[in-house]
Amino acid sequence: MSRPSVLRSDPGETAASGTSAPAGALSQYVIKIVSRCDLSCDHCYVYEHPDQSWRRQPRTMAPATVAAAARRIAEHASTHRLAAVRVVLHGGEPLLAGAAGLAAIAAELRRQLDPVTHLDLRMQSNGVLLTEEIAEVLVGYGVKVGISLDGDRSANDRHRRYANGASSHASVLRALALLRRPEYRPAYAGILCTVDLANDPIEVYQALLAEDPPHVDFLLPHANWDRPPPRPDGVATPYGDWLLAVHRRWTADGRPVPIRMLDSLHSTAAGGTSRTEAVGLDAADLAVIETDGSYEQVDSLKSAFDGAPATGLDIFADRIDEVAAHPMIAVRQAGLAGLSATCQSCPAVRQCGGGLFAHRYRTGSGFDNPSVYCRDLAHLIRSIGAPAVPAPRPAPDGPAGGDAGADALDPMILDDLGTGGGDDDSVDQLAAIHLAKTRALLVALSPAMAELPVAAAGWAVLVGLDVAAPEAVRDVLGHPFVRRWAHRCQDRPTPVHLGHIAAVAAVAAVRAGAPAELVVPVRDGVLSLPTLGTLTLPGADAARVSVDANGFRVRAGDDVVTVRLDTSEHPSGWRPARRMSLEDSSLLIEDADPYRDCYQDLAVTPRLTAADAAGWVHQVDRALQRIDAEAPGYAPGMRAVLRAVVPLRPDRGGRQRSAAAATAFGAVAVTPAPDDAALAVLLVHEVQHLKLNGVLDVCELVDRRDTRRLVVPWRDDPRPVDGVLHGTYAHLAVADVWRRRPGAAAGAHFRRYRDWTDGALDALLGLGALTTAGERFARRMRATVDHWA
């Protein structure tokens, strides 16, 4: 199955989609038929950036080298049974080869490759030498050409000039006019434009649109952490703003022409593929062949350092299989696994894809970094609403990295979780995903926090503690309602909500025993410190919290309260969190966090009395012991995922109610249960929802474009596909619990939940609304149900 892609090789780039190869194969090639250029563009990575290997290359590719290159590509395509191969003729400036030279090269490639595979033959050019004679060659040999143009004359002449400074704009427009003629239109691939902040984005867009291109692509100027792109003072995301302006106008115009980067962001948002290596996680299966026959990696790497794209291999001695095995080419085919920990933890990663590989370079860490355009790309993704995601900032500005886990789930882990239970490694990865998502949310909020002194001070303390005391930071960030609070801030970034980061930082400092002093907002007369407790401060709207090695002091007005955590004696107004100490973890009976009220129509209880709290602790403890004994396959999920039980008010109708929220991963809300046996079933049911939410954080199981609904026996209203998947996964576990209990009543409960699960799986697998991963997940559930039979 082919997927859209694109070859990245500025100052020109193909302007159409291509094909991908199976693992271990390459299907896209840039052949440098000329290594010199007739323009002197000052942003050209070939001639103006650190790598200067062009000086050692022959000016043109010899016929014998062309033949050897064609032979190697044909050999590779035949070995791997590639349905299609793309070859891009490039330079320098390929038109310097002339009409006869281009015809000879195209004929040789066609001669060797057409019998083996479908050859998608392209060329990238500045266009100034294009003539009718050359256009005839292009059409005759089926060569599509992309033309580089940066806008109107003033925009284009900022960089794309001749060596004597003369403008190239008129010559480029002549070339584009030639390609628009009906007889040559088949050779017109599109326009590539390099972004320059000095150029007005709308004027550039209109100038490109006037050339009636089949496609347009915008290229961020090649830069990296050692050679960052120019940015105006005080503007956080200038390149994102520039592209966003184009997006808005393009959308208002009805999207009259495909724009590769923007189309790719919309496609990946819907679970589709990218059409450019600049964004998305699709594999980049590309090799470059220089004029001397040497193989290189993608040549935008020339912008990193001298020798960056070199492989040490050549077409005369080495097969393309050896090129495909090169470590730096393999990492560009690894998708999410090939990205830095910061990128892996980012909620925008499946659209951003870490940005263009060359833009990640930094001395010391190589390419194991986010793009130097990280903030711009995230701002663009968030703003175009496809879908909205937070805008991260690259490490080391904040505690965003260090917890890999937001990687795509290994198929073996997906299979394990699909059985219903899940071993320690599988559920531990879900907990790591949750922590990574929380970190990314906080990083996304950091620009807004910087605008508020209270929040900025809290963020600075948390960042420092993430280095000095990472375990303490992980402990508080793992609390379900820290993530819920961060989501609330996304929706309503008010000063009070944003200021809660100071409370989060204060708790991390307390857990680390690290000195800190922070102003923390007080809501409705209550100071809330997540996972520690609350302090009543009537009439106060803020308090100063001073942390030392033994506890902390709180000053509000003239009142000072000292809290020591190593004693059972507590000052008036201090209400510590109800924490259960388990064998290898701890669990909160959460009755105080201000962000716990997130369960739709279900009302949380106010602060429990001491007696009621003791009753909850006893019953939850007994329920967990029962799960260990009766349903050991679900015990790892309880230990790794469950962090808090939220007591709910009893239902007026006397029904047993429970809930889990995707934005509060790790928390289960329940009404009082009649006994520990009933509570055990409820906990297993809701932890299944939490586990599936963790999977869905990083793995698309349902085609989001499918809006069909299914009728299910456990609900009166037709349910969306993702809701049915959730219910099925939860009922699978509940059936399994009842299956293991003795007695006729338990048998009846088992049969009811088994039948619900069985029927829902048939409907899900027959609907065609699941992704490949979703089908795999559902079939694992099917295998579990079939095993019971």
PDB file of C-alpha atoms in Angstrom, residues 444-545:
ATOM      1  CA  ALA A 444       2.074  24.211  26.716  1.00  0.00           C
ATOM      2  CA  LEU A 445       0.776  26.490  29.466  1.00  0.00           C
ATOM      3  CA  SER A 446       4.189  27.951  30.297  1.00  0.00           C
ATOM      4  CA  PRO A 447       3.897  30.964  27.934  1.00  0.00           C
ATOM      5  CA  ALA A 448       0.641  31.960  29.631  1.00  0.00           C
ATOM      6  CA  MET A 449       2.211  31.374  33.036  1.00  0.00           C
ATOM      7  CA  ALA A 450       5.059  33.683  32.137  1.00  0.00           C
ATOM      8  CA  GLU A 451       2.536  36.528  31.900  1.00  0.00           C
ATOM      9  CA  LEU A 452       1.431  36.069  35.554  1.00  0.00           C
ATOM     10  CA  PRO A 453       4.057  36.602  38.316  1.00  0.00           C
ATOM     11  CA  VAL A 454       2.471  34.095  40.726  1.00  0.00           C
ATOM     12  CA  ALA A 455       2.372  31.381  38.062  1.00  0.00           C
ATOM     13  CA  ALA A 456       5.791  32.284  36.643  1.00  0.00           C
ATOM     14  CA  ALA A 457       7.388  31.878  40.074  1.00  0.00           C
ATOM     15  CA  GLY A 458       5.712  28.498  40.563  1.00  0.00           C
ATOM     16  CA  TRP A 459       6.801  27.318  37.120  1.00  0.00           C
ATOM     17  CA  ALA A 460      10.405  28.357  37.810  1.00  0.00           C
ATOM     18  CA  VAL A 461      10.466  26.383  41.078  1.00  0.00           C
ATOM     19  CA  LEU A 462       8.955  23.315  39.404  1.00  0.00           C
ATOM     20  CA  VAL A 463      11.483  23.453  36.565  1.00  0.00           C
ATOM     21  CA  GLY A 464      14.337  23.624  39.056  1.00  0.00           C
ATOM     22  CA  LEU A 465      12.974  20.735  41.111  1.00  0.00           C
ATOM     23  CA  ASP A 466      12.568  18.618  38.002  1.00  0.00           C
ATOM     24  CA  VAL A 467      16.348  18.623  37.789  1.00  0.00           C
ATOM     25  CA  ALA A 468      17.163  18.518  41.506  1.00  0.00           C
ATOM     26  CA  ALA A 469      14.372  16.222  42.756  1.00  0.00           C
ATOM     27  CA  PRO A 470      12.681  14.509  39.778  1.00  0.00           C
ATOM     28  CA  GLU A 471      10.952  11.852  41.905  1.00  0.00           C
ATOM     29  CA  ALA A 472       9.132  14.537  43.885  1.00  0.00           C
ATOM     30  CA  VAL A 473       7.977  16.225  40.686  1.00  0.00           C
ATOM     31  CA  ARG A 474       6.848  12.925  39.179  1.00  0.00           C
ATOM     32  CA  ASP A 475       4.847  12.155  42.315  1.00  0.00           C
ATOM     33  CA  VAL A 476       2.780  15.322  42.190  1.00  0.00           C
ATOM     34  CA  LEU A 477       2.444  15.403  38.388  1.00  0.00           C
ATOM     35  CA  GLY A 478       1.111  11.853  38.510  1.00  0.00           C
ATOM     36  CA  HIS A 479      -1.896  13.021  40.531  1.00  0.00           C
ATOM     37  CA  PRO A 480      -4.987  12.749  38.307  1.00  0.00           C
ATOM     38  CA  PHE A 481      -6.293  16.209  39.094  1.00  0.00           C
ATOM     39  CA  VAL A 482      -3.074  17.986  38.174  1.00  0.00           C
ATOM     40  CA  ARG A 483      -3.744  16.843  34.615  1.00  0.00           C
ATOM     41  CA  ARG A 484      -7.400  17.801  34.996  1.00  0.00           C
ATOM     42  CA  TRP A 485      -6.368  21.264  36.220  1.00  0.00           C
ATOM     43  CA  ALA A 486      -4.053  21.688  33.228  1.00  0.00           C
ATOM     44  CA  HIS A 487      -6.904  20.859  30.869  1.00  0.00           C
ATOM     45  CA  ARG A 488      -9.103  23.377  32.670  1.00  0.00           C
ATOM     46  CA  CYS A 489      -6.427  26.029  32.148  1.00  0.00           C
ATOM     47  CA  GLN A 490      -6.461  25.312  28.432  1.00  0.00           C
ATOM     48  CA  ASP A 491     -10.159  26.091  28.345  1.00  0.00           C
ATOM     49  CA  ARG A 492     -10.121  28.962  30.851  1.00  0.00           C
ATOM     50  CA  PRO A 493      -6.615  30.328  31.542  1.00  0.00           C
ATOM     51  CA  THR A 494      -7.734  32.668  34.344  1.00  0.00           C
ATOM     52  CA  PRO A 495      -5.194  34.000  36.880  1.00  0.00           C
ATOM     53  CA  VAL A 496      -6.657  31.820  39.643  1.00  0.00           C
ATOM     54  CA  HIS A 497      -6.461  28.661  37.530  1.00  0.00           C
ATOM     55  CA  LEU A 498      -2.983  29.420  36.178  1.00  0.00           C
ATOM     56  CA  GLY A 499      -1.771  30.345  39.661  1.00  0.00           C
ATOM     57  CA  HIS A 500      -2.474  26.790  40.828  1.00  0.00           C
ATOM     58  CA  ILE A 501       0.913  25.851  39.368  1.00  0.00           C
ATOM     59  CA  ALA A 502       2.383  27.521  42.466  1.00  0.00           C
ATOM     60  CA  ALA A 503       0.495  25.006  44.621  1.00  0.00           C
ATOM     61  CA  VAL A 504       1.799  22.139  42.461  1.00  0.00           C
ATOM     62  CA  ALA A 505       5.352  23.474  42.825  1.00  0.00           C
ATOM     63  CA  ALA A 506       4.947  23.927  46.577  1.00  0.00           C
ATOM     64  CA  VAL A 507       3.884  20.286  46.941  1.00  0.00           C
ATOM     65  CA  ALA A 508       6.893  19.134  44.899  1.00  0.00           C
ATOM     66  CA  ALA A 509       9.150  21.229  47.143  1.00  0.00           C
ATOM     67  CA  VAL A 510       7.554  19.739  50.283  1.00  0.00           C
ATOM     68  CA  ARG A 511       8.025  16.205  48.970  1.00  0.00           C
ATOM     69  CA  ALA A 512      11.630  16.970  48.082  1.00  0.00           C
ATOM     70  CA  GLY A 513      12.337  18.747  51.391  1.00  0.00           C
ATOM     71  CA  ALA A 514      13.673  21.614  49.287  1.00  0.00           C
ATOM     72  CA  PRO A 515      13.508  25.231  50.498  1.00  0.00           C
ATOM     73  CA  ALA A 516      11.056  27.354  48.512  1.00  0.00           C
ATOM     74  CA  GLU A 517       8.808  30.357  48.999  1.00  0.00           C
ATOM     75  CA  LEU A 518       5.757  30.874  46.820  1.00  0.00           C
ATOM     76  CA  VAL A 519       2.565  32.889  46.698  1.00  0.00           C
ATOM     77  CA  VAL A 520      -0.330  30.460  46.191  1.00  0.00           C
ATOM     78  CA  PRO A 521      -3.911  31.463  45.277  1.00  0.00           C
ATOM     79  CA  VAL A 522      -6.678  30.717  47.796  1.00  0.00           C
ATOM     80  CA  ARG A 523     -10.105  29.742  46.392  1.00  0.00           C
ATOM     81  CA  ASP A 524     -13.232  30.285  48.481  1.00  0.00           C
ATOM     82  CA  GLY A 525     -11.171  30.579  51.644  1.00  0.00           C
ATOM     83  CA  VAL A 526      -9.338  27.261  51.093  1.00  0.00           C
ATOM     84  CA  LEU A 527      -5.682  26.734  50.214  1.00  0.00           C
ATOM     85  CA  SER A 528      -5.423  23.468  48.297  1.00  0.00           C
ATOM     86  CA  LEU A 529      -2.126  21.604  47.970  1.00  0.00           C
ATOM     87  CA  PRO A 530      -2.704  18.590  45.685  1.00  0.00           C
ATOM     88  CA  THR A 531      -1.917  15.211  47.319  1.00  0.00           C
ATOM     89  CA  LEU A 532      -1.054  16.912  50.634  1.00  0.00           C
ATOM     90  CA  GLY A 533      -4.279  18.486  51.913  1.00  0.00           C
ATOM     91  CA  THR A 534      -6.161  21.729  52.407  1.00  0.00           C
ATOM     92  CA  LEU A 535      -5.937  24.647  54.816  1.00  0.00           C
ATOM     93  CA  THR A 536      -8.906  26.859  55.649  1.00  0.00           C
ATOM     94  CA  LEU A 537      -8.020  30.571  55.391  1.00  0.00           C
ATOM     95  CA  PRO A 538     -11.246  32.578  55.687  1.00  0.00           C
ATOM     96  CA  GLY A 539     -11.228  35.851  53.775  1.00  0.00           C
ATOM     97  CA  ALA A 540      -7.859  35.274  52.082  1.00  0.00           C
ATOM     98  CA  ASP A 541      -7.376  35.223  48.310  1.00  0.00           C
ATOM     99  CA  ALA A 542      -3.672  34.317  48.432  1.00  0.00           C
ATOM    100  CA  ALA A 543      -1.146  32.957  50.890  1.00  0.00           C
ATOM    101  CA  ARG A 544       2.625  32.804  51.091  1.00  0.00           C
ATOM    102  CA  VAL A 545       3.887  29.226  51.474  1.00  0.00           C
TER     103      VAL A 545
END
